[in-house]
Tab-separated table of C-alpha atoms (C1' of nucleotides) in Angstrom:
chain	number	residue	atom	x	y	z
Z	1011	UNK	CA	-1.136	5.386	14.076
Z	1012	UNK	CA	-2.420	2.242	12.364
Z	1013	UNK	CA	-5.694	3.870	11.339
Z	1014	UNK	CA	-3.742	5.916	8.811
Z	1015	UNK	CA	-2.376	2.770	7.179
Z	1016	UNK	CA	-5.677	0.947	7.284
Z	1017	UNK	CA	-7.120	3.888	5.337
Z	1018	UNK	CA	-4.215	3.888	2.886
Z	1019	UNK	CA	-4.665	0.156	2.347
Z	1020	UNK	CA	-8.294	0.640	1.359
Z	1021	UNK	CA	-7.642	3.726	-0.748
Z	1022	UNK	CA	-4.868	1.898	-2.585
Z	1023	UNK	CA	-7.588	-0.185	-4.209
Z	1024	UNK	CA	-9.765	2.712	-5.332
Z	1025	UNK	CA	-10.626	6.317	-4.435
Z	1026	UNK	CA	-13.269	6.654	-1.762
Z	1027	UNK	CA	-15.036	9.184	0.418
Z	1028	UNK	CA	-14.874	9.224	4.199
Z	1029	UNK	CA	-18.322	7.718	4.279
Z	1030	UNK	CA	-17.297	4.877	1.956
Z	1031	UNK	CA	-14.404	4.099	4.278
Z	1032	UNK	CA	-16.646	4.267	7.307
Z	1033	UNK	CA	-18.981	1.722	5.728
Z	1034	UNK	CA	-16.066	-0.584	4.948
Z	1035	UNK	CA	-15.080	-0.536	8.599
Z	1036	UNK	CA	-18.669	-1.206	9.601
Z	1037	UNK	CA	-18.914	-4.294	7.404
Z	1038	UNK	CA	-16.439	-6.842	6.103
Z	1039	UNK	CA	-13.190	-4.947	6.674
Z	1040	UNK	CA	-14.392	-4.284	10.212
Z	1041	UNK	CA	-13.623	-7.907	11.066
Z	1042	UNK	CA	-9.940	-6.986	10.865
Z	1043	UNK	CA	-9.959	-3.290	11.638
Z	1044	UNK	CA	-12.536	-0.853	12.905
Z	1045	UNK	CA	-12.813	2.901	13.377
Z	1046	UNK	CA	-15.742	5.261	13.932
Z	1047	UNK	CA	-16.440	8.048	11.443
Z	1048	UNK	CA	-15.443	10.626	14.034
Z	1049	UNK	CA	-11.893	9.364	13.695
Z	1050	UNK	CA	-11.938	8.806	9.965
Z	1051	UNK	CA	-12.848	12.300	8.766
Z	1052	UNK	CA	-10.215	14.202	10.756
Z	1053	UNK	CA	-7.570	11.600	9.915
Z	1054	UNK	CA	-8.307	11.970	6.192
Z	1055	UNK	CA	-7.831	15.739	6.510
Z	1056	UNK	CA	-4.534	15.244	8.330
Z	1057	UNK	CA	-3.424	12.779	5.668
Z	1058	UNK	CA	-4.238	15.264	2.941
Z	1059	UNK	CA	-2.368	17.968	4.867
Z	1060	UNK	CA	0.612	15.560	5.053
Z	1061	UNK	CA	0.478	14.948	1.323
Z	1062	UNK	CA	-0.469	11.251	1.507
Z	1063	UNK	CA	-3.870	11.822	-0.063
Z	1064	UNK	CA	-5.512	14.228	-2.409
Z	1065	UNK	CA	-9.210	14.986	-2.150
Z	1066	UNK	CA	-11.571	16.394	-4.704
Z	1067	UNK	CA	-15.093	17.674	-4.333
Z	1068	UNK	CA	-17.595	15.562	-6.218
Z	1069	UNK	CA	-21.202	16.490	-6.892
Z	1070	UNK	CA	-23.777	14.413	-5.118
Z	1071	UNK	CA	-27.366	15.026	-6.274
Z	1072	UNK	CA	-28.159	18.645	-7.082
Z	1073	UNK	CA	-26.821	20.475	-4.032
Z	1074	UNK	CA	-24.904	17.757	-2.204
Z	1075	UNK	CA	-21.122	17.533	-2.269
Z	1076	UNK	CA	-18.779	14.833	-1.139
Z	1077	UNK	CA	-15.041	14.616	-0.936
Z	1078	UNK	CA	-13.330	11.729	-2.666
Z	1079	UNK	CA	-9.765	10.894	-1.703
Z	1080	UNK	CA	-7.105	9.153	-3.719
Z	1081	UNK	CA	-3.606	8.099	-2.668
Z	1082	UNK	CA	-0.604	10.110	-3.845
Z	1083	UNK	CA	2.840	8.740	-4.651
Z	1084	UNK	CA	3.927	9.925	-1.207
Z	1085	UNK	CA	1.008	8.002	0.260
Z	1086	UNK	CA	1.988	4.789	-1.484
Z	1087	UNK	CA	5.543	5.255	-0.296
Z	1088	UNK	CA	4.418	5.864	3.276
Z	1089	UNK	CA	2.347	2.693	3.116
Z	1090	UNK	CA	5.236	0.645	1.769
Z	1091	UNK	CA	7.447	2.124	4.428
Z	1092	UNK	CA	4.996	1.186	7.176
Z	1093	UNK	CA	4.603	-2.354	5.911
Z	1094	UNK	CA	8.379	-2.798	5.941
Z	1095	UNK	CA	8.817	-1.393	9.437
Z	1096	UNK	CA	8.924	-3.601	12.494
Z	1097	UNK	CA	5.975	-3.061	14.838
Z	1098	UNK	CA	6.538	-2.572	18.494
Z	1099	UNK	CA	4.411	-4.732	20.691
Z	1100	UNK	CA	2.444	-3.137	23.502
Z	1101	UNK	CA	2.756	-4.370	27.077
Z	1102	UNK	CA	0.271	-6.974	28.205
Z	1103	UNK	CA	-3.097	-5.566	29.153
Z	1104	UNK	CA	-5.983	-7.955	28.784
Z	1105	UNK	CA	-9.057	-7.422	30.959
Z	1106	UNK	CA	-10.420	-10.959	30.571
Z	1107	UNK	CA	-7.195	-12.620	31.655
Z	1108	UNK	CA	-6.845	-10.162	34.510
Z	1109	UNK	CA	-10.297	-11.204	35.630
Z	1110	UNK	CA	-9.552	-14.871	35.200
Z	1111	UNK	CA	-6.664	-14.568	37.641
Z	1112	UNK	CA	-9.068	-13.543	40.406
Z	1113	UNK	CA	-12.071	-15.647	39.497
Z	1114	UNK	CA	-12.272	-17.082	43.014
Z	1115	UNK	CA	-13.858	-13.718	43.947
Z	1116	UNK	CA	-16.719	-14.250	41.523
Z	1117	UNK	CA	-20.014	-16.030	42.009
Z	1118	UNK	CA	-19.703	-19.412	40.277
Z	1119	UNK	CA	-22.743	-18.698	38.097
Z	1120	UNK	CA	-21.341	-15.366	37.062
Z	1121	UNK	CA	-17.960	-16.885	36.293
Z	1122	UNK	CA	-19.714	-19.535	34.240
Z	1123	UNK	CA	-21.780	-17.085	32.250
Z	1124	UNK	CA	-18.783	-14.873	31.578
Z	1125	UNK	CA	-16.697	-17.754	30.264
Z	1126	UNK	CA	-19.708	-18.803	28.237
Z	1127	UNK	CA	-19.912	-15.266	26.814
Z	1128	UNK	CA	-16.198	-15.365	26.057
Z	1129	UNK	CA	-16.653	-18.549	24.074
Z	1130	UNK	CA	-19.682	-17.129	22.303
Z	1131	UNK	CA	-17.953	-13.893	21.445
Z	1132	UNK	CA	-15.080	-15.710	19.781
Z	1133	UNK	CA	-17.487	-18.236	18.337
Z	1134	UNK	CA	-19.240	-15.454	16.457
Z	1135	UNK	CA	-15.914	-14.036	15.275
Z	1136	UNK	CA	-14.807	-17.501	14.234
Z	1137	UNK	CA	-17.825	-17.904	11.972
Z	1138	UNK	CA	-17.237	-14.508	10.380
Z	1139	UNK	CA	-13.587	-15.185	9.733
Z	1140	UNK	CA	-14.238	-18.691	8.421
Z	1141	UNK	CA	-16.815	-17.181	6.090
Z	1142	UNK	CA	-14.149	-14.780	4.813
Z	1143	UNK	CA	-11.830	-17.694	4.103
Z	1144	UNK	CA	-14.586	-19.421	2.142
Z	1145	UNK	CA	-15.150	-16.271	0.122
Z	1146	UNK	CA	-11.460	-15.978	-0.636
Z	1147	UNK	CA	-11.247	-19.617	-1.711
Z	1148	UNK	CA	-14.420	-19.350	-3.760
Z	1149	UNK	CA	-13.404	-16.111	-5.443
Z	1150	UNK	CA	-16.543	-14.374	-4.174
Z	1151	UNK	CA	-14.850	-11.819	-1.974
Z	1152	UNK	CA	-15.716	-8.346	-3.277
Z	1153	UNK	CA	-12.899	-6.712	-1.397
Z	1154	UNK	CA	-10.360	-9.153	-2.735
Z	1155	UNK	CA	-11.682	-9.095	-6.297
Z	1156	UNK	CA	-11.463	-5.334	-6.470
Z	1157	UNK	CA	-7.943	-5.524	-5.108
Z	1158	UNK	CA	-6.970	-8.232	-7.615
Z	1159	UNK	CA	-8.217	-6.081	-10.480
Z	1160	UNK	CA	-5.451	-3.579	-9.669
Z	1161	UNK	CA	-2.513	-6.005	-9.784
Z	1162	UNK	CA	-1.021	-8.145	-12.578
Z	1163	UNK	CA	-2.476	-11.646	-12.918
Z	1164	UNK	CA	0.829	-13.187	-11.884
Z	1165	UNK	CA	0.490	-11.669	-8.440
Z	1166	UNK	CA	-3.050	-12.868	-7.791
Z	1167	UNK	CA	-2.045	-15.990	-5.906
Z	1168	UNK	CA	0.225	-14.029	-3.659
Z	1169	UNK	CA	-2.349	-11.379	-2.802
Z	1170	UNK	CA	-5.005	-13.974	-2.058
Z	1171	UNK	CA	-2.569	-16.073	-0.038
Z	1172	UNK	CA	-1.792	-13.220	2.372
Z	1173	UNK	CA	-5.457	-12.390	2.844
Z	1174	UNK	CA	-6.149	-16.026	3.625
Z	1175	UNK	CA	-3.152	-16.163	5.934
Z	1176	UNK	CA	-4.522	-13.193	7.897
Z	1177	UNK	CA	-7.868	-14.826	8.473
Z	1178	UNK	CA	-6.213	-18.130	9.359
Z	1179	UNK	CA	-4.401	-16.342	12.161
Z	1180	UNK	CA	-7.610	-14.805	13.404
Z	1181	UNK	CA	-9.520	-18.084	13.315
Z	1182	UNK	CA	-6.693	-19.832	15.162
Z	1183	UNK	CA	-6.805	-17.155	17.821
Z	1184	UNK	CA	-10.566	-17.482	18.142
Z	1185	UNK	CA	-10.306	-21.247	18.452
Z	1186	UNK	CA	-7.683	-20.876	21.138
Z	1187	UNK	CA	-9.881	-18.472	23.122
Z	1188	UNK	CA	-12.871	-20.778	22.819
Z	1189	UNK	CA	-10.858	-23.767	23.996
Z	1190	UNK	CA	-9.588	-21.747	26.933
Z	1191	UNK	CA	-13.068	-20.661	27.960
Z	1192	UNK	CA	-14.239	-24.247	27.761
Z	1193	UNK	CA	-11.388	-25.446	29.929
Z	1194	UNK	CA	-12.470	-22.737	32.352
Z	1195	UNK	CA	-16.026	-24.017	32.380
Z	1196	UNK	CA	-14.781	-27.535	33.081
Z	1197	UNK	CA	-12.606	-26.155	35.866
Z	1198	UNK	CA	-15.604	-24.449	37.450
Z	1199	UNK	CA	-17.475	-27.766	37.413
Z	1200	UNK	CA	-14.573	-29.406	39.199
Z	1201	UNK	CA	-14.046	-26.708	41.785
Z	1202	UNK	CA	-17.677	-26.097	42.667
Z	1203	UNK	CA	-18.916	-29.671	42.378
T	739	UNK	CA	-11.129	1.324	33.717
T	740	UNK	CA	-9.370	-1.992	34.315
T	741	UNK	CA	-6.336	-0.339	35.898
T	742	UNK	CA	-8.489	0.453	38.893
T	743	UNK	CA	-9.341	-3.219	39.362
T	744	UNK	CA	-5.818	-4.421	38.750
T	745	UNK	CA	-4.754	-2.117	41.593
T	746	UNK	CA	-7.567	-3.346	43.825
T	747	UNK	CA	-6.573	-6.949	43.122
T	748	UNK	CA	-3.024	-6.296	44.290
T	749	UNK	CA	-4.059	-4.213	47.276
T	750	UNK	CA	-6.520	-6.910	48.360
T	751	UNK	CA	-3.466	-9.000	49.262
T	752	UNK	CA	-1.698	-6.359	51.331
T	753	UNK	CA	-1.393	-2.574	51.702
T	754	UNK	CA	1.112	-1.000	49.353
T	755	UNK	CA	2.440	2.332	48.172
T	756	UNK	CA	2.181	3.604	44.634
T	757	UNK	CA	5.793	2.745	44.123
T	758	UNK	CA	5.270	-0.830	45.349
T	759	UNK	CA	2.457	-1.214	42.842
T	760	UNK	CA	4.568	0.265	40.089
T	761	UNK	CA	7.295	-2.291	40.792
T	762	UNK	CA	4.761	-5.112	40.702
T	763	UNK	CA	3.671	-3.999	37.241
T	764	UNK	CA	7.292	-3.775	36.159
T	765	UNK	CA	8.043	-7.359	37.208
T	766	UNK	CA	5.981	-10.529	37.554
T	767	UNK	CA	2.489	-9.041	37.554
T	768	UNK	CA	3.495	-7.085	34.470
T	769	UNK	CA	3.227	-10.291	32.453
T	770	UNK	CA	-0.537	-10.039	32.864
T	771	UNK	CA	-1.089	-6.331	33.341
T	772	UNK	CA	1.072	-3.255	33.021
T	773	UNK	CA	0.806	0.438	33.832
T	774	UNK	CA	3.342	3.250	34.137
T	775	UNK	CA	3.702	5.117	37.437
T	776	UNK	CA	2.292	8.254	35.818
T	777	UNK	CA	-1.049	6.482	35.643
T	778	UNK	CA	-0.813	4.713	38.974
T	779	UNK	CA	-0.379	7.702	41.279
T	780	UNK	CA	-3.311	9.744	39.959
T	781	UNK	CA	-5.533	6.667	39.833
T	782	UNK	CA	-4.764	5.880	43.485
T	783	UNK	CA	-5.786	9.429	44.416
T	784	UNK	CA	-9.015	9.099	42.471
T	785	UNK	CA	-9.708	5.761	44.119
T	786	UNK	CA	-9.181	7.290	47.555
T	787	UNK	CA	-11.459	10.178	46.582
T	788	UNK	CA	-14.077	7.576	45.520
T	789	UNK	CA	-13.779	5.775	48.849
T	790	UNK	CA	-12.312	2.532	47.475
T	791	UNK	CA	-8.978	3.039	49.222
T	792	UNK	CA	-7.629	4.732	52.288
T	793	UNK	CA	-4.093	6.047	52.352
T	794	UNK	CA	-1.898	6.870	55.302
T	795	UNK	CA	1.397	8.693	55.467
T	796	UNK	CA	4.220	6.445	56.625
T	797	UNK	CA	7.663	7.627	57.685
T	798	UNK	CA	10.511	6.630	55.391
T	799	UNK	CA	13.979	7.355	56.741
T	800	UNK	CA	14.225	10.568	58.752
T	801	UNK	CA	12.576	13.096	56.454
T	802	UNK	CA	11.029	10.879	53.769
T	803	UNK	CA	7.315	10.124	53.664
T	804	UNK	CA	5.380	7.637	51.626
T	805	UNK	CA	1.697	6.947	51.241
T	806	UNK	CA	0.473	3.448	51.895
T	807	UNK	CA	-2.956	2.472	50.619
T	808	UNK	CA	-5.318	-0.207	51.873
T	809	UNK	CA	-8.625	-1.348	50.452
T	810	UNK	CA	-11.871	-0.282	52.143
T	811	UNK	CA	-15.074	-2.335	52.359
T	812	UNK	CA	-16.399	-0.254	49.487
T	813	UNK	CA	-13.270	-1.134	47.539
T	814	UNK	CA	-13.736	-4.842	48.070
T	815	UNK	CA	-17.356	-4.530	47.037
T	816	UNK	CA	-16.408	-2.615	43.899
T	817	UNK	CA	-13.906	-5.322	43.037
T	818	UNK	CA	-16.449	-8.088	43.557
T	819	UNK	CA	-18.910	-6.148	41.492
T	820	UNK	CA	-16.413	-5.770	38.642
T	821	UNK	CA	-15.494	-9.424	38.674
T	822	UNK	CA	-19.163	-10.364	38.422
T	823	UNK	CA	-19.872	-7.973	35.569
T	824	UNK	CA	-19.742	-9.035	31.957
T	825	UNK	CA	-16.954	-7.338	29.998
T	826	UNK	CA	-17.671	-5.765	26.702
T	827	UNK	CA	-15.324	-6.744	23.966
T	828	UNK	CA	-13.655	-4.057	21.895
T	829	UNK	CA	-13.879	-4.077	18.102
T	830	UNK	CA	-11.088	-5.777	16.232
T	831	UNK	CA	-7.990	-3.661	15.873
T	832	UNK	CA	-4.777	-5.610	15.526
T	833	UNK	CA	-1.869	-3.952	13.705
T	834	UNK	CA	0.009	-7.180	12.947
T	835	UNK	CA	-2.978	-8.838	11.301
T	836	UNK	CA	-3.732	-5.653	9.404
T	837	UNK	CA	-0.197	-5.745	8.086
T	838	UNK	CA	-0.399	-9.427	7.259
T	839	UNK	CA	-3.360	-8.745	4.996
T	840	UNK	CA	-1.196	-6.533	2.771
T	841	UNK	CA	2.092	-8.363	3.000
T	842	UNK	CA	2.408	-8.505	-0.786
T	843	UNK	CA	3.474	-4.842	-0.516
T	844	UNK	CA	6.440	-5.739	1.664
T	845	UNK	CA	9.940	-6.749	0.694
T	846	UNK	CA	10.151	-10.523	1.206
T	847	UNK	CA	13.122	-10.156	3.581
T	848	UNK	CA	11.273	-7.574	5.637
T	849	UNK	CA	8.172	-9.735	5.766
T	850	UNK	CA	10.320	-12.641	6.869
T	851	UNK	CA	12.071	-10.711	9.610
T	852	UNK	CA	8.811	-9.301	10.901
T	853	UNK	CA	7.198	-12.714	11.139
T	854	UNK	CA	10.382	-13.929	12.784
T	855	UNK	CA	10.109	-11.085	15.299
T	856	UNK	CA	6.455	-11.959	15.885
T	857	UNK	CA	7.413	-15.523	16.716
T	858	UNK	CA	10.246	-14.348	18.931
T	859	UNK	CA	8.094	-11.855	20.770
T	860	UNK	CA	5.557	-14.510	21.674
T	861	UNK	CA	8.345	-17.004	22.258
T	862	UNK	CA	9.721	-14.775	24.996
T	863	UNK	CA	6.250	-14.310	26.510
T	864	UNK	CA	5.682	-18.042	26.317
T	865	UNK	CA	8.784	-18.744	28.370
T	866	UNK	CA	7.763	-16.200	30.999
T	867	UNK	CA	4.257	-17.557	31.282
T	868	UNK	CA	5.417	-21.168	31.378
T	869	UNK	CA	7.812	-20.157	34.144
T	870	UNK	CA	4.863	-18.725	36.076
T	871	UNK	CA	3.008	-22.004	35.739
T	872	UNK	CA	6.029	-23.869	37.072
T	873	UNK	CA	6.184	-21.525	40.044
T	874	UNK	CA	2.508	-22.025	40.763
T	875	UNK	CA	2.848	-25.807	40.562
T	876	UNK	CA	6.001	-25.799	42.693
T	877	UNK	CA	4.569	-23.454	45.303
T	878	UNK	CA	7.402	-20.983	44.756
T	879	UNK	CA	5.307	-18.098	43.470
T	880	UNK	CA	5.706	-15.164	45.876
T	881	UNK	CA	2.645	-13.406	44.559
T	882	UNK	CA	0.511	-16.509	44.964
T	883	UNK	CA	1.889	-17.434	48.370
T	884	UNK	CA	1.134	-14.013	49.773
T	885	UNK	CA	-2.347	-14.249	48.339
T	886	UNK	CA	-2.862	-17.736	49.777
T	887	UNK	CA	-1.851	-16.493	53.241
T	888	UNK	CA	-4.961	-14.289	53.220
T	889	UNK	CA	-7.534	-16.998	52.458
T	890	UNK	CA	-8.640	-20.139	54.358
T	891	UNK	CA	-6.693	-23.316	53.554
T	892	UNK	CA	-9.785	-24.885	51.989
T	893	UNK	CA	-9.733	-22.280	49.251
T	894	UNK	CA	-6.058	-22.679	48.334
T	895	UNK	CA	-6.666	-25.114	45.483
T	896	UNK	CA	-9.242	-22.873	43.960
T	897	UNK	CA	-7.101	-19.739	44.092
T	898	UNK	CA	-4.115	-21.550	42.598
T	899	UNK	CA	-6.284	-23.177	39.937
T	900	UNK	CA	-7.521	-19.832	38.586
T	901	UNK	CA	-4.025	-18.387	38.506
T	902	UNK	CA	-2.848	-21.419	36.584
T	903	UNK	CA	-5.841	-21.204	34.284
T	904	UNK	CA	-4.960	-17.601	33.461
T	905	UNK	CA	-1.421	-18.452	32.454
T	906	UNK	CA	-2.622	-21.477	30.497
T	907	UNK	CA	-4.728	-19.135	28.408
T	908	UNK	CA	-1.811	-16.833	27.815
T	909	UNK	CA	0.555	-19.661	26.855
T	910	UNK	CA	-2.044	-21.081	24.465
T	911	UNK	CA	-2.382	-17.683	22.845
T	912	UNK	CA	1.385	-17.349	22.525
T	913	UNK	CA	1.641	-20.799	20.979
T	914	UNK	CA	-1.059	-19.940	18.500
T	915	UNK	CA	0.718	-16.727	17.489
T	916	UNK	CA	4.019	-18.556	17.082
T	917	UNK	CA	2.422	-21.244	14.930
T	918	UNK	CA	0.803	-18.563	12.793
T	919	UNK	CA	4.080	-16.714	12.273
T	920	UNK	CA	5.746	-19.958	11.284
T	921	UNK	CA	3.039	-20.763	8.787
T	922	UNK	CA	3.669	-17.286	7.434
T	923	UNK	CA	7.365	-17.968	7.051
T	924	UNK	CA	6.618	-21.199	5.199
T	925	UNK	CA	4.215	-19.295	2.979
T	926	UNK	CA	6.899	-16.758	2.114
T	927	UNK	CA	9.226	-19.586	1.114
T	928	UNK	CA	6.547	-20.948	-1.198
T	929	UNK	CA	5.564	-17.639	-2.748
T	930	UNK	CA	9.043	-16.270	-3.285
T	931	UNK	CA	10.787	-19.498	-4.181
S	240	DT	C1'	32.540	11.366	51.756
S	241	DA	C1'	31.198	11.243	47.417
S	242	DC	C1'	28.485	9.069	44.121
S	243	DA	C1'	25.461	5.824	42.030
S	244	DA	C1'	21.402	3.441	42.346
S	245	DC	C1'	17.224	3.220	44.152
S	246	DT	C1'	12.763	4.790	46.374
S	247	DA	C1'	8.905	7.863	46.084
S	248	DA	C1'	5.771	10.847	43.934
S	249	DC	C1'	4.241	14.122	40.703
S	250	DT	C1'	3.418	16.957	36.205
S	251	DA	C1'	2.813	17.867	31.312
S	252	DT	C1'	1.784	16.693	26.771
S	253	DC	C1'	0.076	13.988	23.185
S	254	DG	C1'	-2.327	10.399	20.446
S	255	DG	C1'	-5.976	6.913	20.094
S	256	DC	C1'	-10.397	5.771	20.613
S	257	DA	C1'	-15.271	5.742	22.477
S	258	DT	C1'	-19.549	8.084	22.830
S	259	DA	C1'	-22.681	11.330	21.702
S	260	DG	C1'	-24.708	14.523	19.113
S	261	DA	C1'	-25.426	18.121	15.279
S	262	DT	C1'	-26.372	19.338	10.487
S	263	DA	C1'	-27.744	18.843	5.722
S	264	DG	C1'	-28.764	16.661	1.613
S	265	DT	C1'	-30.680	12.374	-1.025
S	266	DT	C1'	-33.308	8.309	-2.263
S	267	DA	C1'	-36.920	5.032	-2.115
S	268	DG	C1'	-41.201	3.492	-0.821
S	269	DT	C1'	-46.113	4.307	0.621
H	541	DA	C1'	-46.497	14.366	-0.984
H	542	DC	C1'	-44.569	12.530	2.848
H	543	DT	C1'	-41.341	10.435	5.558
H	544	DA	C1'	-38.094	6.979	6.772
H	545	DA	C1'	-33.742	5.447	5.769
H	546	DC	C1'	-29.598	6.495	4.083
H	547	DT	C1'	-25.498	9.390	2.626
H	548	DA	C1'	-22.173	12.702	4.051
H	549	DT	C1'	-19.517	15.340	7.236
H	550	DC	C1'	-18.295	17.496	11.378
H	551	DT	C1'	-17.738	18.814	16.517
H	552	DA	C1'	-17.187	18.102	21.487
H	553	DT	C1'	-15.926	15.695	25.500
H	554	DG	C1'	-13.418	12.618	28.038
H	555	DC	C1'	-10.808	8.425	29.295
H	556	DC	C1'	-6.873	5.603	28.723
H	557	DG	C1'	-2.320	5.119	28.014
H	558	DA	C1'	2.567	6.319	26.285
H	559	DT	C1'	6.492	9.171	26.874
H	560	DA	C1'	9.230	12.207	29.084
H	561	DG	C1'	10.789	14.973	32.464
H	562	DT	C1'	11.036	16.951	37.474
H	563	DT	C1'	11.923	16.900	42.445
H	564	DA	C1'	13.387	15.020	46.728
H	565	DG	C1'	14.927	11.708	49.905
H	566	DT	C1'	17.525	7.162	51.027
H	567	DT	C1'	20.818	3.448	50.855
H	568	DG	C1'	24.882	1.071	49.679
H	569	DT	C1'	29.501	1.183	48.411
H	570	DA	C1'	34.100	2.398	46.622
DNA sequence: TACAACTAACTATCGGCATAGATAGTTAGT
DNA sequence: ACTAACTATCTATGCCGATAGTTAGTTGTA
């Protein structure tokens, strides 16, 4: 159900087509949330059906058409409602930690390369998220600047602060995963010396 | 697809019924992996169909019957194969961080209580996982002791070390989430002073 | 003995998400 | 003029998992 609110969040900034939204999820916004186009288009139709969005056909070239959606009052209210509602947390289900618990079954080299890959995966994420923080601090974040243009100047600090806060959480998580993987690599050295 | 391997991991220790496995996921093992019985029973049947398990009817009381499953050679091989295979990491999709990015839409009190709940959620997990580590260190972990009984004494350290390593990762993650939520609470105090 | 709690297993439905592929129009470069 | 890359949208299939409800037998206890 979060896809709906991710879409509302983006459409709150400016009207967009399904394809625009898809591209957002493929690039910068995708570092926080992702969805394939095959989920986006049907969800937009459902949201229009539910009165959260309104779409209008826009000409594209001579024969082409595209459908641009904008948020309705009901949509904004639904978004505000969601953001004020307590999430419920899913039960634990993490494949990498499940694996880790039975790593004595693995070949040491395989265990090593998987922990290495874990560290590298989060290393890549870490760089992306740190980059986002730099962009926020430097005022060069497109996403943020477009968002800021829609709110009064007095709220700018607040909006930027929450964006930064989000990425701080993600970088902290990445750092924690990297540290864990590295402890694992050290452990392998000990155990298979 | 990880459910299959979680079940194999448990059944590698000793034969169990679907209900036994369900109870495991409801209690201690559930802190690492969880599944409802409505997924467990069909998956066990599929695994038997695929030759990873063999089940036998066991009498229970006078008229009752239950089906106890044990792992086949093919099952053990499949498990070893899984544990040696690199995972692929899903795209980012985290509702709480999505929310955090738009927290300026929330009522300050709601934002506060949600961050509080975030900290409390991971606080509860943290206690459970720390408890697990204590049990491992003290040799009072049932799960681990049963597992250790099935491997040569020379491997005991290794088996225990990986279990501990798993819970260390989970506690580190919980601590990181708690710290993040607390930074968020401090931020709210600043922004809505 | 009556009842509650537990053991055991199964079924149905629904939403989320991945993967794959189909179709059609447009734009930019060679 | 061609064609590759991009824009735009849609459909189909299938797994995973959540939720809820059903049926039947057993055990412990008031």
